[in-house]
PDB file of C-alpha atoms in Angstrom:
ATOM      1  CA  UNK A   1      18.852 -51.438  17.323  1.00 73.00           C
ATOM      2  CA  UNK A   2      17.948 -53.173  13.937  1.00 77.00           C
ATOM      3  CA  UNK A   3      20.092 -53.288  10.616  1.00 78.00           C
ATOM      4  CA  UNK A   4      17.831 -51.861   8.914  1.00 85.00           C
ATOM      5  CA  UNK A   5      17.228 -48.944  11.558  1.00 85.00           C
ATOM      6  CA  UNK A   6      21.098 -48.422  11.034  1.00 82.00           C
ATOM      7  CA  UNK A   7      21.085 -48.251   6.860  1.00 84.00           C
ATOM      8  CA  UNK A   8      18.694 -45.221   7.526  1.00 87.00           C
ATOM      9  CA  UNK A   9      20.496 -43.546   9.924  1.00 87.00           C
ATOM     10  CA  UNK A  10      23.992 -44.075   7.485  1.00 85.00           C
ATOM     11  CA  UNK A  11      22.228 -42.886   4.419  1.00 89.00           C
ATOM     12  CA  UNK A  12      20.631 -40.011   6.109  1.00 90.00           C
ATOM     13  CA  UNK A  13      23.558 -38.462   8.583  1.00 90.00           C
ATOM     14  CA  UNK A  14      25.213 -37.101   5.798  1.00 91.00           C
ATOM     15  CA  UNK A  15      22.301 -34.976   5.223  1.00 92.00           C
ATOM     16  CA  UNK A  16      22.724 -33.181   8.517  1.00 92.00           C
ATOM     17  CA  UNK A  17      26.117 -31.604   7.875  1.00 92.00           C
ATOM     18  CA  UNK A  18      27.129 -32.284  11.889  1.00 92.00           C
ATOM     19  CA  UNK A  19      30.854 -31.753  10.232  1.00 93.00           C
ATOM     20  CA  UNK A  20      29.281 -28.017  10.100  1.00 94.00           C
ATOM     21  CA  UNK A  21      28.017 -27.905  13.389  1.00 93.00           C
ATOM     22  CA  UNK A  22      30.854 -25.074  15.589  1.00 93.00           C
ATOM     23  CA  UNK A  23      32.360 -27.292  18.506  1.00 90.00           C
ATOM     24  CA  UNK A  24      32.596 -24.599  21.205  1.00 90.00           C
ATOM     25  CA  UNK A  25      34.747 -26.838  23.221  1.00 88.00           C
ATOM     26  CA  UNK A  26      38.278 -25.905  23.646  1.00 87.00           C
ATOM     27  CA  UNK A  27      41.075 -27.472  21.764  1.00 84.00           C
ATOM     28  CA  UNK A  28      43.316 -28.894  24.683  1.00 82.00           C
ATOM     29  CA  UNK A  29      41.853 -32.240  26.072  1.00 74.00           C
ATOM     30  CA  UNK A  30      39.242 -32.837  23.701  1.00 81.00           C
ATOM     31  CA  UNK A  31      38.985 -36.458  23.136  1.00 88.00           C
ATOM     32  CA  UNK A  32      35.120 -36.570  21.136  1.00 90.00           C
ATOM     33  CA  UNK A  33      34.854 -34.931  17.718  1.00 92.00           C
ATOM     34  CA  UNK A  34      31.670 -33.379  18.121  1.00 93.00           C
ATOM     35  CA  UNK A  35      29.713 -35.025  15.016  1.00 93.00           C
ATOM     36  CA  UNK A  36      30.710 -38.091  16.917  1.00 93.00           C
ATOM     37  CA  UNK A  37      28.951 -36.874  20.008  1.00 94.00           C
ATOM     38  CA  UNK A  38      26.076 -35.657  18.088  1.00 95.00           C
ATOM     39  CA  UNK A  39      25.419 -38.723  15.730  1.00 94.00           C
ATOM     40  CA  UNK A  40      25.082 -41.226  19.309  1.00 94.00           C
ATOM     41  CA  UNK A  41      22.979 -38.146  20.726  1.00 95.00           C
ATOM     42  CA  UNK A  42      20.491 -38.826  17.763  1.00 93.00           C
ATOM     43  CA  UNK A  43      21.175 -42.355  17.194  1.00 92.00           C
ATOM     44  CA  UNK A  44      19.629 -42.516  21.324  1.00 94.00           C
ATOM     45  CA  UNK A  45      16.508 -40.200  20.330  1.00 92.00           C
ATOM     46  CA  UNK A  46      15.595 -42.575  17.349  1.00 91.00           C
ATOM     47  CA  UNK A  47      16.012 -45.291  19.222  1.00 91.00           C
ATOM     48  CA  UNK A  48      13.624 -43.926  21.886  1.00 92.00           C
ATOM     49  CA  UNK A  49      16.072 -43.680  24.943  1.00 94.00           C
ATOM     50  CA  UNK A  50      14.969 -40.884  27.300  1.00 93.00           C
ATOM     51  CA  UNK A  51      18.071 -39.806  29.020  1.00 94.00           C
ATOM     52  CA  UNK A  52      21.785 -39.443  28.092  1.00 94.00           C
ATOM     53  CA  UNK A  53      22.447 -42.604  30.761  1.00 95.00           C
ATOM     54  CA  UNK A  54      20.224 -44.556  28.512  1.00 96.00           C
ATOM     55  CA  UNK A  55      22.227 -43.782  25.356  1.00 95.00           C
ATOM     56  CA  UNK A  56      25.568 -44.211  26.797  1.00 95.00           C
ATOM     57  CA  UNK A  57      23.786 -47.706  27.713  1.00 95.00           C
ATOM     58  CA  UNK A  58      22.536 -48.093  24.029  1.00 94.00           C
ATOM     59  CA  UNK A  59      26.256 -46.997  22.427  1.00 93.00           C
ATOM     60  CA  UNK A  60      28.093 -49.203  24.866  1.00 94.00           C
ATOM     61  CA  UNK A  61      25.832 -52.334  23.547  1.00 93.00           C
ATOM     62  CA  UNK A  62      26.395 -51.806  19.651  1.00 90.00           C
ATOM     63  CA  UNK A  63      28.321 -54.100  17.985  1.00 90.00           C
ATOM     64  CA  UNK A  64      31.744 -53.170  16.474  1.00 91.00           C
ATOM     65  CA  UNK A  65      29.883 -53.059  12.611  1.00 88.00           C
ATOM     66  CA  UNK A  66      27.432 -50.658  13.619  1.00 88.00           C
ATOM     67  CA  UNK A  67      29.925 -47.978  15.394  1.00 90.00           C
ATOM     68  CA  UNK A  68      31.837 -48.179  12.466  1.00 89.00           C
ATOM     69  CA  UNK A  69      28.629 -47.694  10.084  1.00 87.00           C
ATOM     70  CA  UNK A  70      27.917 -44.624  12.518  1.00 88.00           C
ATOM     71  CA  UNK A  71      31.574 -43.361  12.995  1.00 89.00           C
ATOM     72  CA  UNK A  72      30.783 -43.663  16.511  1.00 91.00           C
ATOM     73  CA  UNK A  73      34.363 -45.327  17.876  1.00 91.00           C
ATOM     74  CA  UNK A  74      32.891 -46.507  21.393  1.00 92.00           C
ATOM     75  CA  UNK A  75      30.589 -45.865  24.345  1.00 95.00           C
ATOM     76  CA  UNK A  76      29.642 -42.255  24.926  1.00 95.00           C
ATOM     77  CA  UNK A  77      30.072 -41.225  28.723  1.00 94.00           C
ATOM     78  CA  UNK A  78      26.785 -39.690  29.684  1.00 94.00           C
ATOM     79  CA  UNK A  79      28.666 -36.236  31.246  1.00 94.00           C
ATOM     80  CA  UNK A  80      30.454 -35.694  28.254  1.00 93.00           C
ATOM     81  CA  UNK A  81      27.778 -35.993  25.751  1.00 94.00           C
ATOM     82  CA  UNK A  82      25.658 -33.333  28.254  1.00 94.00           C
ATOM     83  CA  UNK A  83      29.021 -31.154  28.438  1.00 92.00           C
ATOM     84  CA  UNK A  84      29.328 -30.790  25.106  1.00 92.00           C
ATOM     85  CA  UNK A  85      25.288 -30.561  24.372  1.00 92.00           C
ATOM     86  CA  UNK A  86      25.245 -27.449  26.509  1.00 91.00           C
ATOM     87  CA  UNK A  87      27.854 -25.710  25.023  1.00 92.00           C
ATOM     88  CA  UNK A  88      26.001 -26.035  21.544  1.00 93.00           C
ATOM     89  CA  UNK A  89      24.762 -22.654  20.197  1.00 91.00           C
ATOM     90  CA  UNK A  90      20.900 -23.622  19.652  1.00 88.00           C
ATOM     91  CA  UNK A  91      20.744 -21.991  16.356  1.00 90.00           C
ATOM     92  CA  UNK A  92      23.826 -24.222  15.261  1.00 92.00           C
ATOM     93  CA  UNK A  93      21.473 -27.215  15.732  1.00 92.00           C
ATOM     94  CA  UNK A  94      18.607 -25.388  14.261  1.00 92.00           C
ATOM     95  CA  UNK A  95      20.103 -24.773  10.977  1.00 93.00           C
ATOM     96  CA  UNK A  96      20.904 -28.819  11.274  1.00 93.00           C
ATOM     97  CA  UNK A  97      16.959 -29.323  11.599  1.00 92.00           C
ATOM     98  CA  UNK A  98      16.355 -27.414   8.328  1.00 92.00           C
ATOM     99  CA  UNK A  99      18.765 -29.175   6.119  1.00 93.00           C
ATOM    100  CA  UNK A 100      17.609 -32.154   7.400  1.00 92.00           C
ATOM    101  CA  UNK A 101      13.995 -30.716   6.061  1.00 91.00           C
ATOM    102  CA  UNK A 102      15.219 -28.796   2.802  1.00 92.00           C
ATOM    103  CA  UNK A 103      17.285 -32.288   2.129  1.00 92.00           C
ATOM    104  CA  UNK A 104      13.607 -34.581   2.452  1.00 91.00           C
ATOM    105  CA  UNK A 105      11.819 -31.909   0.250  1.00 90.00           C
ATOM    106  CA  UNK A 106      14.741 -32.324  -2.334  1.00 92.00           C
ATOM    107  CA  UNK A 107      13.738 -36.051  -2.078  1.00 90.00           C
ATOM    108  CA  UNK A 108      10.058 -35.348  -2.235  1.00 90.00           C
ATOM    109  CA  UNK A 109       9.593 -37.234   1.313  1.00 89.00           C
ATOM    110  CA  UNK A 110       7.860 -34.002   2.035  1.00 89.00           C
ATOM    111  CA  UNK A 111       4.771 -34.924  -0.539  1.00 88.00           C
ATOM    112  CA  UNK A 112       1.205 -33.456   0.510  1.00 89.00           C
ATOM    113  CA  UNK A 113      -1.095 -36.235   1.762  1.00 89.00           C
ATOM    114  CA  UNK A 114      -5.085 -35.326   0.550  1.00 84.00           C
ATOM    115  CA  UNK A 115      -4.477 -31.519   0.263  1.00 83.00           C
ATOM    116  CA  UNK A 116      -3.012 -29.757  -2.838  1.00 84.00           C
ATOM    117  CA  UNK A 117      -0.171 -27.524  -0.817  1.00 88.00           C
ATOM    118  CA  UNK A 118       1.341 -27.972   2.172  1.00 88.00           C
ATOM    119  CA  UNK A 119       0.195 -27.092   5.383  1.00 92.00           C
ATOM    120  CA  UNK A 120       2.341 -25.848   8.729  1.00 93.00           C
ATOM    121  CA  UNK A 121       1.178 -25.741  12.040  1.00 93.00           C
ATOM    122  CA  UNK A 122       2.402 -22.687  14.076  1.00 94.00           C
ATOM    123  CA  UNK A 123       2.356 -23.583  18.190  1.00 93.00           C
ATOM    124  CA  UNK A 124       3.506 -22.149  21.262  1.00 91.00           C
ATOM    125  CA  UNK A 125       4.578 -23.903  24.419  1.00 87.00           C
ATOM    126  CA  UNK A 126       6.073 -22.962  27.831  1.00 82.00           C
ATOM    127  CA  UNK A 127       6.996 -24.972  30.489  1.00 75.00           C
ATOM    128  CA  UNK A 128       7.481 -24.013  34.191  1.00 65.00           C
ATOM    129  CA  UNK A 129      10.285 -25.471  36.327  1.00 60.00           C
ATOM    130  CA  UNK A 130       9.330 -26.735  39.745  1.00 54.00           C
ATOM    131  CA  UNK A 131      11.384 -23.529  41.547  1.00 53.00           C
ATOM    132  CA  UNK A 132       8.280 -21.195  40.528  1.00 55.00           C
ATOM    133  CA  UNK A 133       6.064 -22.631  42.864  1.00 57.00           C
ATOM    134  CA  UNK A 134       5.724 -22.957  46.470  1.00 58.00           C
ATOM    135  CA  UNK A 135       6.569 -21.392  49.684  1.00 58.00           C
ATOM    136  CA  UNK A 136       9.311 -19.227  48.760  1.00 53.00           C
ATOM    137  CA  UNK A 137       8.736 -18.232  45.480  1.00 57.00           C
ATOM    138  CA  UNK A 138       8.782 -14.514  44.128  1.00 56.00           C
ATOM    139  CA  UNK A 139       5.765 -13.246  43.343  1.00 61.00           C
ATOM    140  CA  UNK A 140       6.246  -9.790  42.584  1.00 61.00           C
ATOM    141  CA  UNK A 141       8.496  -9.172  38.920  1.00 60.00           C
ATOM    142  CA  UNK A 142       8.783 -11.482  35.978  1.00 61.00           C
ATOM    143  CA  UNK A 143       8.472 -14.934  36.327  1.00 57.00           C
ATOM    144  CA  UNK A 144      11.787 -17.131  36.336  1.00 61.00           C
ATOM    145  CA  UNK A 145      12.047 -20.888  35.736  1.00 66.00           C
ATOM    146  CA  UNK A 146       9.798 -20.419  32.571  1.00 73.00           C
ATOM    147  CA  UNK A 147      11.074 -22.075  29.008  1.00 77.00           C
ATOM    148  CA  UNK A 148       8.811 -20.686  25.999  1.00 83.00           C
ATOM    149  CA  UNK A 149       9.263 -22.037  22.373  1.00 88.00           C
ATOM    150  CA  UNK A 150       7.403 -21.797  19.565  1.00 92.00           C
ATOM    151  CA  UNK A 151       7.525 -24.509  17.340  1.00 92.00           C
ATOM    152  CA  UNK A 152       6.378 -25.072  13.519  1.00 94.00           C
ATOM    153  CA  UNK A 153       5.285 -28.284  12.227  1.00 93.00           C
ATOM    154  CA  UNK A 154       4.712 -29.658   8.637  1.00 92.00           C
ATOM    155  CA  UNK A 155       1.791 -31.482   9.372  1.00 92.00           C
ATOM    156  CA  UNK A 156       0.319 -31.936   6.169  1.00 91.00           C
ATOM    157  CA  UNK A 157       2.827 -34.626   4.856  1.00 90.00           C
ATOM    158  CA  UNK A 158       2.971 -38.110   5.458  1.00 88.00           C
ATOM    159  CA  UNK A 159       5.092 -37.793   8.731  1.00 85.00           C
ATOM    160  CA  UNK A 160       5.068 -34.577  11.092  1.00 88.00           C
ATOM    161  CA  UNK A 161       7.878 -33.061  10.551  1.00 88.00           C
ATOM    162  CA  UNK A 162       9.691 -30.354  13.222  1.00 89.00           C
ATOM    163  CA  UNK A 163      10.516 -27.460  10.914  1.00 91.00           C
ATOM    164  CA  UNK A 164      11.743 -25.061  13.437  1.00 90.00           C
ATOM    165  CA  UNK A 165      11.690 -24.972  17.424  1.00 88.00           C
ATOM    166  CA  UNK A 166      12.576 -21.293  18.557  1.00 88.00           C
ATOM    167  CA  UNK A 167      12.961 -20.339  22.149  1.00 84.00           C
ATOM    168  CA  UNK A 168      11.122 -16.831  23.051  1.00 83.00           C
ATOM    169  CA  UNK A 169      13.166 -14.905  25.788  1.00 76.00           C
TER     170      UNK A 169
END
């Protein structure tokens, strides 16, 4: 992870309001603040790691500077990063997406790019687990193992920007 990688991340965390982010977890034993948990989460997406092992890797390499310039105190066990992930409301994390968007509007980040107004792309996408296939699947009734979302996108700016991802039940 570069310096300059980590001077965006410090000026823009802030932004997300994690502080306001409900920590389901319960009050005895809890040894992660959750914006703690939730800053190395991200700080692992930006820098392109593709599980939770892989960030725990990535916070267990950063030098002592750069946990303190992202309040991150020291390695992040995989399991308890996932624990406390699934115990996150979604719309908790949803509301962090759109200050993070209402905060690079403020900015003007958000700027058109060869068309006079902004454009947002509206899609849908489902997924099907590998349990709805096969041998000894249920055919008859709705199908299970199916995750819909639909998703909006700024796509007329600069940078694609995720305005909202909203699962469909």
């Amino acid at each position: 992870m570069t310096r300059r990688l980590v001077g965006v991340l410090r000026a823009r965390l802030p932004e997300l309001g994690l502080e306001q982010v409900k920590d389901p977890r319960r009050k005895h034993g809890r040894r992660w603040s959750l914006p703690s948990l939730l800053t190395s989460v991200l700080v692992g997406v930006v820098c392109g790691r593709k599980s939770l092992a892989e960030t725990e890797s990535l916070t267990g390499s950063l030098t002592r500077a750069m946990r303190r310039l992202l309040k991150v105190p020291r390695r992040v066990p995989d399991t308890t990063a996932r624990d406390a992930l699934v115990q996150v409301e979604p719309d908790e994390l949803r509301e962090v997406v759109r200050r993070q968007c209402r905060a690079a509007w403020r900015r003007k980040a958000l700027k058109p790019q060869g068309l006079p107004c902004g454009v947002v792309s509206i899609d849908g996408k489902g997924t099907a687990t590998p349990f709805t296939e096969g041998r000894f699947v249920q055919k008859q009734g709705e199908s299970y193992g199916v995750v819909r979302t639909l998703g909006s996108a700024l796509i007329s700016s600069e940078a694609t920007v995720c305005l909202d991802a909203e699962p469909i039940p």
